[in-house]
Coordinates of C-alpha atoms in Angstrom, one line a residue:
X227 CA 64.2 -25.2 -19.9
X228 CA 67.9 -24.7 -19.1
X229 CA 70.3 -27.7 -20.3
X230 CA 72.1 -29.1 -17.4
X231 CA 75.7 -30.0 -17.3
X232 CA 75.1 -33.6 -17.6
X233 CA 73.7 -33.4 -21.2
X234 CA 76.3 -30.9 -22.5
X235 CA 78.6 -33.7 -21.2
X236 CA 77.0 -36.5 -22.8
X237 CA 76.0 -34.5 -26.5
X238 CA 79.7 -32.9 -26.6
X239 CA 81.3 -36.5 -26.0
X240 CA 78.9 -37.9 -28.9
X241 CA 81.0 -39.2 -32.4
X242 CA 80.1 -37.9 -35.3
X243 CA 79.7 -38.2 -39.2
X244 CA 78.0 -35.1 -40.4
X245 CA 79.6 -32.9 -42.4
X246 CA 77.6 -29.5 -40.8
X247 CA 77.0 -28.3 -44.3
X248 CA 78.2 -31.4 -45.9
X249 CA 77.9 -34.5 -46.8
X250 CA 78.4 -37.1 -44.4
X251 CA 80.4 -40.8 -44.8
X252 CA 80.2 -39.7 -49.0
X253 CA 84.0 -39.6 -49.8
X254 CA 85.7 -41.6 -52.3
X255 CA 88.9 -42.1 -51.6
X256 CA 92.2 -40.1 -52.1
X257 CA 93.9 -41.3 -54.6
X258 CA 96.1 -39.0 -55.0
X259 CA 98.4 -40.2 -57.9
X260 CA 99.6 -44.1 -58.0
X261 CA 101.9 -45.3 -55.6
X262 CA 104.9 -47.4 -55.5
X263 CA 103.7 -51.0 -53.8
X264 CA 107.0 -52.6 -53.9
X265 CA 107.6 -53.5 -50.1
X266 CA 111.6 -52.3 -50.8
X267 CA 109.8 -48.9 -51.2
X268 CA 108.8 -48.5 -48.3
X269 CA 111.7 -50.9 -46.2
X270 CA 112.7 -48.6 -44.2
X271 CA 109.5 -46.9 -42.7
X272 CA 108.0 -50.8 -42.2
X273 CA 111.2 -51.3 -40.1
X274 CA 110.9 -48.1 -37.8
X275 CA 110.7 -49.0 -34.2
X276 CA 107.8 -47.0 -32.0
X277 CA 107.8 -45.5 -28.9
X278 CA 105.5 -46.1 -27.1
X279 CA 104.2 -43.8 -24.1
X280 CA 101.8 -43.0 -21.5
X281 CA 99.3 -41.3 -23.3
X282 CA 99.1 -37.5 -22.9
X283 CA 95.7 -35.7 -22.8
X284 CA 94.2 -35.0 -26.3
X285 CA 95.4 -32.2 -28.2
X286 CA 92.4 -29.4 -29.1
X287 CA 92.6 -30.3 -32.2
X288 CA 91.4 -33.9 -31.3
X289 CA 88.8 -31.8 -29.2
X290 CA 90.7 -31.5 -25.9
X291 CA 90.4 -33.4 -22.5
X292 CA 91.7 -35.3 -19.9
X293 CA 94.5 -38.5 -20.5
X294 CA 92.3 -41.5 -21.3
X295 CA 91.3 -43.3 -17.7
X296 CA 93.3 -46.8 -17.2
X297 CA 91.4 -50.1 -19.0
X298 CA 89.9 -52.5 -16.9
X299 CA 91.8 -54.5 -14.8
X300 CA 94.3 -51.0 -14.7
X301 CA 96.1 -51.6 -17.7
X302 CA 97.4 -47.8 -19.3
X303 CA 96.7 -46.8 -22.7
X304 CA 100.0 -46.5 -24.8
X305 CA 100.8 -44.1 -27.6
X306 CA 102.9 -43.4 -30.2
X307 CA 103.7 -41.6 -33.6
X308 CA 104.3 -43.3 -36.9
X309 CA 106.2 -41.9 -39.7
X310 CA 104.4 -42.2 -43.1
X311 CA 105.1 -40.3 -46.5
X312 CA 103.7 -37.7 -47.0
X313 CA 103.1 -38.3 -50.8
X314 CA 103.4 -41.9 -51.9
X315 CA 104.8 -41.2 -55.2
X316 CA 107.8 -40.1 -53.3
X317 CA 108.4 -42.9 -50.6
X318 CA 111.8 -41.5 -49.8
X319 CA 111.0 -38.2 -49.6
X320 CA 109.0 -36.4 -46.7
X321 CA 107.3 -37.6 -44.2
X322 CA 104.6 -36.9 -41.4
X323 CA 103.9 -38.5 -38.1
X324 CA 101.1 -40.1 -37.6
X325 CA 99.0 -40.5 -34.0
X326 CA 98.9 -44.3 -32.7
X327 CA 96.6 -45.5 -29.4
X328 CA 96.8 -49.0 -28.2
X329 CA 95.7 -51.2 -25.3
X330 CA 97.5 -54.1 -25.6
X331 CA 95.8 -57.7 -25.4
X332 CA 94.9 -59.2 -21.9
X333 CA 95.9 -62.8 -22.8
X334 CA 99.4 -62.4 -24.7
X335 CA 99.6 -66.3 -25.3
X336 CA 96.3 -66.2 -27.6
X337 CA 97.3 -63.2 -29.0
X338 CA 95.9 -63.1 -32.6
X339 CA 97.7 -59.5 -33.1
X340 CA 96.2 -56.0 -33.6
X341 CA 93.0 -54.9 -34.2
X342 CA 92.6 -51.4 -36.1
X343 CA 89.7 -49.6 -35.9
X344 CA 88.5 -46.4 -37.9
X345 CA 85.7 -44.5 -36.7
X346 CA 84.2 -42.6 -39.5
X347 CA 84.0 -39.2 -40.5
X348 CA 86.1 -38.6 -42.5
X349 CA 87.8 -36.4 -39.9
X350 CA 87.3 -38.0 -36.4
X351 CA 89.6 -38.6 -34.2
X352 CA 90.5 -42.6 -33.1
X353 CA 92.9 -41.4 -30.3
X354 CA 89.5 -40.0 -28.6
X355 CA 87.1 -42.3 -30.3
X356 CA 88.9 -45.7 -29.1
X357 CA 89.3 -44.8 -25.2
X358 CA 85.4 -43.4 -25.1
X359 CA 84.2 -47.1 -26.9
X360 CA 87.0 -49.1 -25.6
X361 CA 84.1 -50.8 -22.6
X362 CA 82.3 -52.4 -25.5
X363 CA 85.2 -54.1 -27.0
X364 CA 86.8 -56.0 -23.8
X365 CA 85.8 -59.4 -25.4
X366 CA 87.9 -58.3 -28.5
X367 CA 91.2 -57.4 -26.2
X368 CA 90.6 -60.6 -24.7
X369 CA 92.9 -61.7 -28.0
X370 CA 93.6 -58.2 -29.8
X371 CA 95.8 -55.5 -29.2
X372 CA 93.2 -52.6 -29.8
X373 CA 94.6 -50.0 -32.0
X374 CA 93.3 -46.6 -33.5
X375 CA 94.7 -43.3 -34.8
X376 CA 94.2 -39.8 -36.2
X377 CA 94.6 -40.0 -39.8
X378 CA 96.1 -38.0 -41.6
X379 CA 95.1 -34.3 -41.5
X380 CA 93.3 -35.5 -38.5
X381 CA 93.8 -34.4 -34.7
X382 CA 97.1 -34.5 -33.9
X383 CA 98.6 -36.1 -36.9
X384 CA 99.3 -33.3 -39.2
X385 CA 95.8 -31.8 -38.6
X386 CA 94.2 -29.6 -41.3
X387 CA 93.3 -26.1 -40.0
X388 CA 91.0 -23.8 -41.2
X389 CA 89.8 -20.7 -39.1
X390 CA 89.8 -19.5 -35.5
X391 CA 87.5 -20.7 -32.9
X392 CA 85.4 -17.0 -33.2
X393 CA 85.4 -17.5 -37.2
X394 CA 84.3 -21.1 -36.8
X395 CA 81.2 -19.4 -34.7
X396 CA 80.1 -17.1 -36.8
X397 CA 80.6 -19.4 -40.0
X398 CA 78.4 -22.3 -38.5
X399 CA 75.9 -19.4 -37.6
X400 CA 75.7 -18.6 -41.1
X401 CA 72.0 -19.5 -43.4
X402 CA 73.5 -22.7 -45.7
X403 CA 70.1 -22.9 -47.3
X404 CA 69.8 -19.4 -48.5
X405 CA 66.2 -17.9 -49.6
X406 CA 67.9 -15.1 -52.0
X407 CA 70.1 -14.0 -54.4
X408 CA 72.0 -11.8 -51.4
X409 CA 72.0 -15.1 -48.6
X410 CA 73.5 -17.2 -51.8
X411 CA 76.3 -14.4 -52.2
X412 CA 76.8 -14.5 -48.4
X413 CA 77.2 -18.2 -48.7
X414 CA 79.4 -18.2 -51.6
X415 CA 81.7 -15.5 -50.1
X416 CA 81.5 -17.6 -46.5
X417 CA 82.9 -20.8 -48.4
X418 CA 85.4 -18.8 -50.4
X419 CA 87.1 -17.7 -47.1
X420 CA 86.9 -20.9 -45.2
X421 CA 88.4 -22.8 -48.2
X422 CA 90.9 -19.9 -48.8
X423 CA 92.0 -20.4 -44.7
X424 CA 92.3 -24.2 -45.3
X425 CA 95.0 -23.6 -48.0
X426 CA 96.7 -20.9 -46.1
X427 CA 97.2 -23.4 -43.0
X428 CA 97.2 -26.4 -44.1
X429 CA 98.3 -25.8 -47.7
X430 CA 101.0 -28.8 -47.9
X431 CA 98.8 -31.7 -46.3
X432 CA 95.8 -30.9 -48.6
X433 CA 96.3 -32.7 -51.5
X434 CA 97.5 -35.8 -49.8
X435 CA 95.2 -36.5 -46.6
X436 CA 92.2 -38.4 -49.1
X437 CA 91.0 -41.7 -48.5
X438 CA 93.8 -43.9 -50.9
X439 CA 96.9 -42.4 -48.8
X440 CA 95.3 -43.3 -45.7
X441 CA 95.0 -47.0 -46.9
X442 CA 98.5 -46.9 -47.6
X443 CA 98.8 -45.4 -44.1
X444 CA 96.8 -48.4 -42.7
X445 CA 99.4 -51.1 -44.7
X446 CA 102.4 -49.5 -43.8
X447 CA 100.8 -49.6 -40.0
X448 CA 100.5 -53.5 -40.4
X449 CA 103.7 -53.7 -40.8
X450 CA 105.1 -51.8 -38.2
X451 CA 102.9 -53.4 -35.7
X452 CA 104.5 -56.8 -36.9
X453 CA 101.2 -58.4 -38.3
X454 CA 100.8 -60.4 -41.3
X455 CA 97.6 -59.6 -41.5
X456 CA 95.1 -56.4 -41.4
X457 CA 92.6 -57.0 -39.0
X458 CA 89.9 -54.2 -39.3
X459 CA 86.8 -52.4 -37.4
X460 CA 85.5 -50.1 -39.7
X461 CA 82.4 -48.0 -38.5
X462 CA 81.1 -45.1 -41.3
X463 CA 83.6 -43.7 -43.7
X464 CA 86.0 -46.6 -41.8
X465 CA 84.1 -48.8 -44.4
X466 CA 84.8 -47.0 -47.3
X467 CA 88.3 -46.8 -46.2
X468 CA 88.2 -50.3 -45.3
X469 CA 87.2 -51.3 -49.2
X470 CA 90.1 -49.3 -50.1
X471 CA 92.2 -51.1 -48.1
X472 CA 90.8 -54.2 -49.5
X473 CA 91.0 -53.2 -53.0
X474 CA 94.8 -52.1 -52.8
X475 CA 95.8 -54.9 -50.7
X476 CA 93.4 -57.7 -51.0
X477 CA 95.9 -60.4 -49.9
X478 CA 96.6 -59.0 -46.8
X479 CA 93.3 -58.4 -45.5
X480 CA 92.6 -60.7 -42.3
X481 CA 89.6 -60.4 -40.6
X482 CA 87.5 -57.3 -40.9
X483 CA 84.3 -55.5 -40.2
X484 CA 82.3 -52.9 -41.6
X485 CA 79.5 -51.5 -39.5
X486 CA 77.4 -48.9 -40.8
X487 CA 78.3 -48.8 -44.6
X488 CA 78.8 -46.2 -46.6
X489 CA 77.7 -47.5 -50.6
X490 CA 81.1 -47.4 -52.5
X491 CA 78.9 -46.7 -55.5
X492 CA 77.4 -43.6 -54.9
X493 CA 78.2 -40.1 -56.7
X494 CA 78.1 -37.3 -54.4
X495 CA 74.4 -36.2 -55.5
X496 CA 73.8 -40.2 -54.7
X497 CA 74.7 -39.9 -51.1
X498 CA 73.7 -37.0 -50.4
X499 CA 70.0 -37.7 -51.7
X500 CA 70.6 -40.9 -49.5
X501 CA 71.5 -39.3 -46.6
X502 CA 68.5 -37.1 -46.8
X503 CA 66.2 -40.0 -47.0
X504 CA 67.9 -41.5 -44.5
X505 CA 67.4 -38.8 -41.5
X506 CA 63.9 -38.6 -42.9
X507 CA 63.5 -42.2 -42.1
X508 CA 65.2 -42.0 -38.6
X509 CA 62.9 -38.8 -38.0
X510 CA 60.1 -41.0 -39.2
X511 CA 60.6 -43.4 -36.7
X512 CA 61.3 -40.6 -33.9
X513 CA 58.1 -39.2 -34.3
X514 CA 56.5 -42.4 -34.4
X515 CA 57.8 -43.0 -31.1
X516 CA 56.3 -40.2 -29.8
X517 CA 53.0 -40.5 -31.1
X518 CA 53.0 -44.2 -29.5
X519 CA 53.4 -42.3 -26.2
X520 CA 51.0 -40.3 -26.0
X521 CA 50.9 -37.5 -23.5
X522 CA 54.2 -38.8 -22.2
X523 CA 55.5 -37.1 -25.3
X524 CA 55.8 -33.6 -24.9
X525 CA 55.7 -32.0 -28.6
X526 CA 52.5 -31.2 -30.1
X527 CA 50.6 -33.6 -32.7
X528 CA 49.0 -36.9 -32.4
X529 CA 50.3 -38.3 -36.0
X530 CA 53.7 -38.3 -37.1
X531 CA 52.6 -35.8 -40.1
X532 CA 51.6 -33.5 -37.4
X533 CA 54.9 -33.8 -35.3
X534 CA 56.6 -33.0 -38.3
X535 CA 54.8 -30.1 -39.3
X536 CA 55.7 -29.0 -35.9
X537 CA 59.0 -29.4 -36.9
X538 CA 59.4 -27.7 -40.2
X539 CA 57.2 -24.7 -38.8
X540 CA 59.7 -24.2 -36.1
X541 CA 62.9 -24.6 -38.4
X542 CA 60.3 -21.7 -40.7
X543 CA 60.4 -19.6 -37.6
X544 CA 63.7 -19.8 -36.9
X545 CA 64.9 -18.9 -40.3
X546 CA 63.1 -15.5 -39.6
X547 CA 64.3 -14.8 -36.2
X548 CA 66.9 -16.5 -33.8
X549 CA 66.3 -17.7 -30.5
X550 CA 68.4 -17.4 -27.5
X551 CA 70.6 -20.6 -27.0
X552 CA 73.7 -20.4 -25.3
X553 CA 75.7 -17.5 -23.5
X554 CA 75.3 -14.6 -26.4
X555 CA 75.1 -17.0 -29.2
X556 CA 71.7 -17.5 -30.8
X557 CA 69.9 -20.7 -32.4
X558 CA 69.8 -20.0 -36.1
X559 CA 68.0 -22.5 -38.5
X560 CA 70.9 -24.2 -39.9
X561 CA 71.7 -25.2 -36.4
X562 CA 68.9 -26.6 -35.6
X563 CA 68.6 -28.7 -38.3
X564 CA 72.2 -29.8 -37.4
X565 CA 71.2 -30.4 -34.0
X566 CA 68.2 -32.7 -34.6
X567 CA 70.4 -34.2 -37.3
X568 CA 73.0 -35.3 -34.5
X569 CA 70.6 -35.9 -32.0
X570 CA 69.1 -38.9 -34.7
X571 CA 72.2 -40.8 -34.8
X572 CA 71.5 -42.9 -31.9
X573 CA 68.2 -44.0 -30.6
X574 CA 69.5 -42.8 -27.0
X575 CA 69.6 -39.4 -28.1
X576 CA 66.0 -39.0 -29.2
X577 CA 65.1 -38.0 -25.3
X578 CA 67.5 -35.2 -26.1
X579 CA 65.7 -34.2 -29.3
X580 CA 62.6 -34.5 -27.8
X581 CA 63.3 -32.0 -25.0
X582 CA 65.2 -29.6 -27.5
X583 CA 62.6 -29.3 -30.0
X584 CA 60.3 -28.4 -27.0
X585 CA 62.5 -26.5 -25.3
X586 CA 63.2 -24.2 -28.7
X587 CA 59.2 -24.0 -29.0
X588 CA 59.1 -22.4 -25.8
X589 CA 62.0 -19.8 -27.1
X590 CA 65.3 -21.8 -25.6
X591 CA 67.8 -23.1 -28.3
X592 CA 70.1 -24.3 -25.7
X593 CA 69.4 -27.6 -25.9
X594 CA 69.4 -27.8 -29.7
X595 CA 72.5 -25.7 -29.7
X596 CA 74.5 -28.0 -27.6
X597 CA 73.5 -30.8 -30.0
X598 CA 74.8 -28.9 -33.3
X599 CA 78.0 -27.9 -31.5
X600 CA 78.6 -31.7 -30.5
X601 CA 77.9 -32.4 -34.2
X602 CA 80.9 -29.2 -35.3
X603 CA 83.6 -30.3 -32.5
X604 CA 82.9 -27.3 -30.5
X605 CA 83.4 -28.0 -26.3
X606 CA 81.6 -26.2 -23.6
X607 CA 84.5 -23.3 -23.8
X608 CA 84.4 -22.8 -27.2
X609 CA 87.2 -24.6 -28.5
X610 CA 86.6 -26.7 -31.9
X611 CA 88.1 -29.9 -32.8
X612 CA 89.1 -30.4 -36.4
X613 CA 86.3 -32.8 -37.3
X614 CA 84.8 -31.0 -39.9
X615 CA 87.8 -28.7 -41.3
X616 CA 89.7 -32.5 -41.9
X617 CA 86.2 -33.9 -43.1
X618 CA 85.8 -30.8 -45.7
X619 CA 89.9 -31.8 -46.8
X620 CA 89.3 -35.4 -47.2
X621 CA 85.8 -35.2 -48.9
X622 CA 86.7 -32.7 -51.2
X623 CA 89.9 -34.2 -52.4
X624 CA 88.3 -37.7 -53.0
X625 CA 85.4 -36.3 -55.0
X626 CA 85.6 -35.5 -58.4
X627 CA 82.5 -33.2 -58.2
X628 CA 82.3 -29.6 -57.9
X629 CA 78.5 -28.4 -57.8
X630 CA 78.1 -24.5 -58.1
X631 CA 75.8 -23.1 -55.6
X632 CA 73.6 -22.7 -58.9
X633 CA 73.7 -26.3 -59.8
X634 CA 73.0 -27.3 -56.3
X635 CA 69.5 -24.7 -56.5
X636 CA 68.6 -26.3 -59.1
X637 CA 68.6 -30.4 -57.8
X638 CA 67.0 -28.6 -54.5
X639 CA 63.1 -29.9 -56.2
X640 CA 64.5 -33.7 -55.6
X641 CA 66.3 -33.4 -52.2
X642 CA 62.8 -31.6 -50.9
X643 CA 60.9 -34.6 -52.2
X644 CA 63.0 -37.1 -50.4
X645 CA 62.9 -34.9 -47.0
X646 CA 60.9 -31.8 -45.8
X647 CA 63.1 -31.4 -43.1
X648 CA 66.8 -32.2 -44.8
X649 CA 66.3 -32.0 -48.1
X650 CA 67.0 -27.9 -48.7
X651 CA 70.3 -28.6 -46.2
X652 CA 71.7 -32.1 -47.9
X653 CA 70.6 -30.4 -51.6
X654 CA 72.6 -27.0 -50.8
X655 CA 75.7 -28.8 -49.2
X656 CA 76.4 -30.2 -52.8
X657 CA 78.1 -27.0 -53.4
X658 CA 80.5 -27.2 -50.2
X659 CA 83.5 -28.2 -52.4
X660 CA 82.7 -25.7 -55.1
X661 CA 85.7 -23.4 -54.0
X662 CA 88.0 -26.0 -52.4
X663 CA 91.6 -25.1 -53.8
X664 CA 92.6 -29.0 -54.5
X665 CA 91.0 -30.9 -57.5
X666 CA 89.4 -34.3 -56.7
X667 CA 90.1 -37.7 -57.8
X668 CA 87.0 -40.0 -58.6
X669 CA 83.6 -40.0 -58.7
X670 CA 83.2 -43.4 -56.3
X671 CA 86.1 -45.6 -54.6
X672 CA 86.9 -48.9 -56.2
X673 CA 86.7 -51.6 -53.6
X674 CA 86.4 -54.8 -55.2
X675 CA 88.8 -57.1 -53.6
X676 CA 89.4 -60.7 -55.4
X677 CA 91.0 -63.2 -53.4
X678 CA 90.6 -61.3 -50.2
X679 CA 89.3 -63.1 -46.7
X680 CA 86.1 -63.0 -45.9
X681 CA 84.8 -59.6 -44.8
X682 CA 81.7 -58.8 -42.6
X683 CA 79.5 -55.9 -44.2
X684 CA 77.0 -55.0 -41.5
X685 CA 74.0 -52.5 -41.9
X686 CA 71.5 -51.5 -39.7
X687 CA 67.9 -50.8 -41.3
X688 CA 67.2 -47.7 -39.3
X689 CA 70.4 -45.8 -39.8
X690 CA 70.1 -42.2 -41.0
X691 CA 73.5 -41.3 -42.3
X692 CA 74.3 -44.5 -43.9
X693 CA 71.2 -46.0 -45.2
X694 CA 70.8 -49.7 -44.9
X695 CA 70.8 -50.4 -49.4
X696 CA 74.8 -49.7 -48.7
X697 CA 75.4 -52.9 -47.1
X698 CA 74.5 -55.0 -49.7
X699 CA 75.9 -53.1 -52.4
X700 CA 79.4 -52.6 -50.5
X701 CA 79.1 -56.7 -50.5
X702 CA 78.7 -56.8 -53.6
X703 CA 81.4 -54.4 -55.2
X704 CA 83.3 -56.2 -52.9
X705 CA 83.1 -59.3 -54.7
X706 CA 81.7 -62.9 -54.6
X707 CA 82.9 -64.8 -51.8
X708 CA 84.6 -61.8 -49.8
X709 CA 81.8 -59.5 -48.7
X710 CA 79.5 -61.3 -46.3
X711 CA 76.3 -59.4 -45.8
X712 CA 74.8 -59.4 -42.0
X713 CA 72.2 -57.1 -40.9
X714 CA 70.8 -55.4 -37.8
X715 CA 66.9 -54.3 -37.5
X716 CA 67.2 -51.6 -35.3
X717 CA 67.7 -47.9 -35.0
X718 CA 70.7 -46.0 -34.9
X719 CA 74.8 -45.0 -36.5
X720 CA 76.7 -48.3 -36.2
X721 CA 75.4 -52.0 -34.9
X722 CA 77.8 -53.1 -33.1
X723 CA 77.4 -50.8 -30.2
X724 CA 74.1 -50.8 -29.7
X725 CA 74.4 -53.6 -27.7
X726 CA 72.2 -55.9 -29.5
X727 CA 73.7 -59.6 -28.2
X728 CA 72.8 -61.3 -31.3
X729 CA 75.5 -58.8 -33.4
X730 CA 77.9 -58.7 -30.6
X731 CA 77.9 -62.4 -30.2
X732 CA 78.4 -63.0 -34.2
X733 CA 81.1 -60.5 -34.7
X734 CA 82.6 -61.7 -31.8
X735 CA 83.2 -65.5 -33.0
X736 CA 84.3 -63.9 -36.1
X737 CA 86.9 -62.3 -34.9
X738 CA 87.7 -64.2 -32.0
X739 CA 87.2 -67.8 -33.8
X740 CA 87.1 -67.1 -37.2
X741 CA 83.7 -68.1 -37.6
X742 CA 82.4 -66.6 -41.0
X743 CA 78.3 -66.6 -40.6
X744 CA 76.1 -67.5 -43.4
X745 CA 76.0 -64.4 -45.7
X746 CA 72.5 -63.3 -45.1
X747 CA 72.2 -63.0 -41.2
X748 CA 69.7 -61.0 -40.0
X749 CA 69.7 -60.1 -35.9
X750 CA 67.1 -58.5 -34.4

């Protein structure tokens, strides 16, 4: 059936943390030589002065749009740019601007200061991402000024560029889990150009936009925005660059949340294998929910083993032979599997799965196409974002690792085991840094953080691309005392805005009170 304009709308306005052949939420920082942290360093960028300005619309590299709609009560959205260095080694030497969003506190004399929120990637855009969330977090404006940005080689802040819009969709048409020895060389020459185009574009950012600079970035903010303090809403990668932060700075954290955690000990094999398990899981529990509702579900099977043979035989299919999707473009395989991926970040999405798995059964990949284009940046007229060209910079200058497309065949056995339906796709992507011009830096972040405040670490049991196990073990690297676990059983990418009242109403007091809960909390 056709898809109408009111699910484009709501799949293309969808966040995401997928990587399309990637990993997603698995980088490890960007540190990207040792900086200078002597405050003098930096005087004179902590002193700057910003601008601030009605908002303009989004650039198309934050994926294009209309100005962001007044807050509630008609207060306007403010931005501004940020100077930063573009290497810290060289504090004096050149600098990029950096994208800043607010919405300044409703009650000014309760103030606590600003609130800084990341939300995941690596590569998304906050200047989008806080406006589209900003409903959910009027009880934290109450007392915050809320503040996001583009990070660096993000959106409009010295934004990493890789191809043109028609090379973008004819390289995300392309088969990432090749059958032969020609798809492989297809592959291998696909990632050869892509990473070629990055270093031709965006050749100076490169080796400076990884996870360590941005925590600098996120210090240096602090002080610009006149708080003693870093207080933090980290969703996804946010985490990971959240126990950076903590690790670098650990006196200066204030109070801060991590919701949906990405483990800060995991290789890049480890999170991928991870992920995999963890969209099987979330596809578990889709299917599941099907077979609970009987004939009101409309894909074939009566157990969850039988919807999910469904599954992988139409994925089979479609690796043979195309299907028509949208306009002239076809629904290929790799898309689809991107497509369901999205569509199982959020339990709200799972109509839309449900529908596009029937509606490419019945030969029309529009649905399912829409959902893979949400997940690649890629509006209704064919514009991309830079989501996953700034995900690809940041991930593959934090990780040490560079799989061959070989290597990656050969760990394929393991990655099949955990998932029949992701395993070939997260086992493959290992090799999606193998020709990346810039060496990486570690094989997993350091993020313990001594002596810091107490930091919530919240994971949801159902999520698919940041399985629940990182939680406690981000708590833990964190250290005794700072990391303080709480979890969510439920479904979906991120707790907090799902709208369960029992989260909402504990990070609430948290940040609004300072109440620390018991290490331990479970909501449900």
């Amino acid at each position: 059936m056709p898809i109408s304009a009111a699910q484009r709308a709501a799949l293309l306005t969808a966040t995401t943390v997928l990587l399309a052949a990637g990993c997603a939420g698995c980088s490890d920082g960007g540190g990207e030589g040792g900086a200078a942290d002597s405050p003098t360093d930096l005087a004179g960028l902590a002193a700057q002065e910003l601008e601030w300005s009605a908002c303009p619309p989004p650039s198309a590299a934050e994926g294009g749009g209309t100005a962001p709609s007044p807050l509630p009560g008609g207060a306007a959205w403010e931005c501004a740019f940020m100077d930063a260095p573009l290497d810290y080694e060289k504090p004096g030497g050149e600098t990029i601007e950096l994208a800043l969003i607010r919405a300044p506190a409703r009650d000014q004399s309760r103030r606590i200061g600003s609130l800084i929120y990341n939300f995941g990637g690596p590569g998304g855009s906050g200047i989008t991402g806080l406006p589209s969330f900003a409903p959910a977090y009027e009880k934290l404006r109450s007392r915050y000024d809320l503040v996001s940005f583009d990070p660096r080689g993000v959106g409009r802040s010295e934004d990493v560029e890789c191809a043109t819009d028609k090379e973008l969709d004819a390289y995300y048409a392309l088969d990432f889990t090749p059958d032969d020895a020609a798809e492989e060389r297809t592959l291998s020459d696909a990632q050869k150009k892509y990473a070629a185009g990055c270093e031709k574009d965006s050749g100076t950012v490169l080796p400076h936009v990884g996870t360590s600079n941005a925590a600098r970035d996120l210090d240096l903010m602090r002080q610009v925005l006149g708080d003693d303090k870093l207080h933090y809403f980290g969703i996804s990668y946010g985490t990971e660059l959240g126990g950076v932060y903590a690790h670098l700075f650990p006196e200066k954290v204030g109070r801060a949340l991590f919701d949906a955690v990405v483990d800060p000990n995991s290789s890049t094999e480890d999170g991928a294998l991870g992920q995999a398990r963890g969209f099987q899981l979330a596809l578990d529990n889709f299917a599941k929910d099907c077979v609970a509702r009987g004939d009101a579900c409309t894909l074939p099977g009566s157990t969850v083993a039988e919807i999910e043979a469904f599954i992988t035989g139409l994925l089979a299919e479609l690796d043979k032979k195309p299907i028509p999707g949208i306009g002239d473009r076809e629904l290929t395989q790799t898309q689809a599997t991107n497509g369901i991926a999205q569509a199982l970040y959020s339990k709200e999405f799972w109509q839309y799965l449900e529908q596009g798995l029937d509606s490419a059964d019945g030969g029309d990949g529009a649905l399912l196409l829409a959902l893979s284009d949400s997940m690649n940046g890629r509006d209704q007229n064919g514009s991309y974002s830079n989501i996953q060209a700034a995900n690809a910079a940041i991930n593959c200058v934090d990780f040490k690792e560079r799989y061959t497309l070989g290597q990656a065949k050969e760990r394929l056995p393991e990655f099949r085991e955990a998932s029949a339906v992701f395993g070939d796709f997260m086992g493959w992507a290992l090799a999606s840094c193998s020709q990346w011009p810039v060496p990486g830096t570690w094989e997993h972040p350091d993020v313990s953080a001594p002596g810091a405040a107490p930091i919530l670490v919240l994971g949801t049991t159902g999520d698919p691309a940041t399985p629940y196990e990182g939680a406690r073990a981000m708590a833990e690297a964190l250290g005794k005392g700072v990391g303080v676990e709480l979890t969510y059983e439920g479904e979906g990418h991120g707790a907090y805005n799902s709208g369960n009242a029992c989260v909402q109403e504990t990070v609430n007091a948290y940040f609004l009170e300072g109440k620390v809960p018991a290490s331990g909390t479970v909501c449900r």
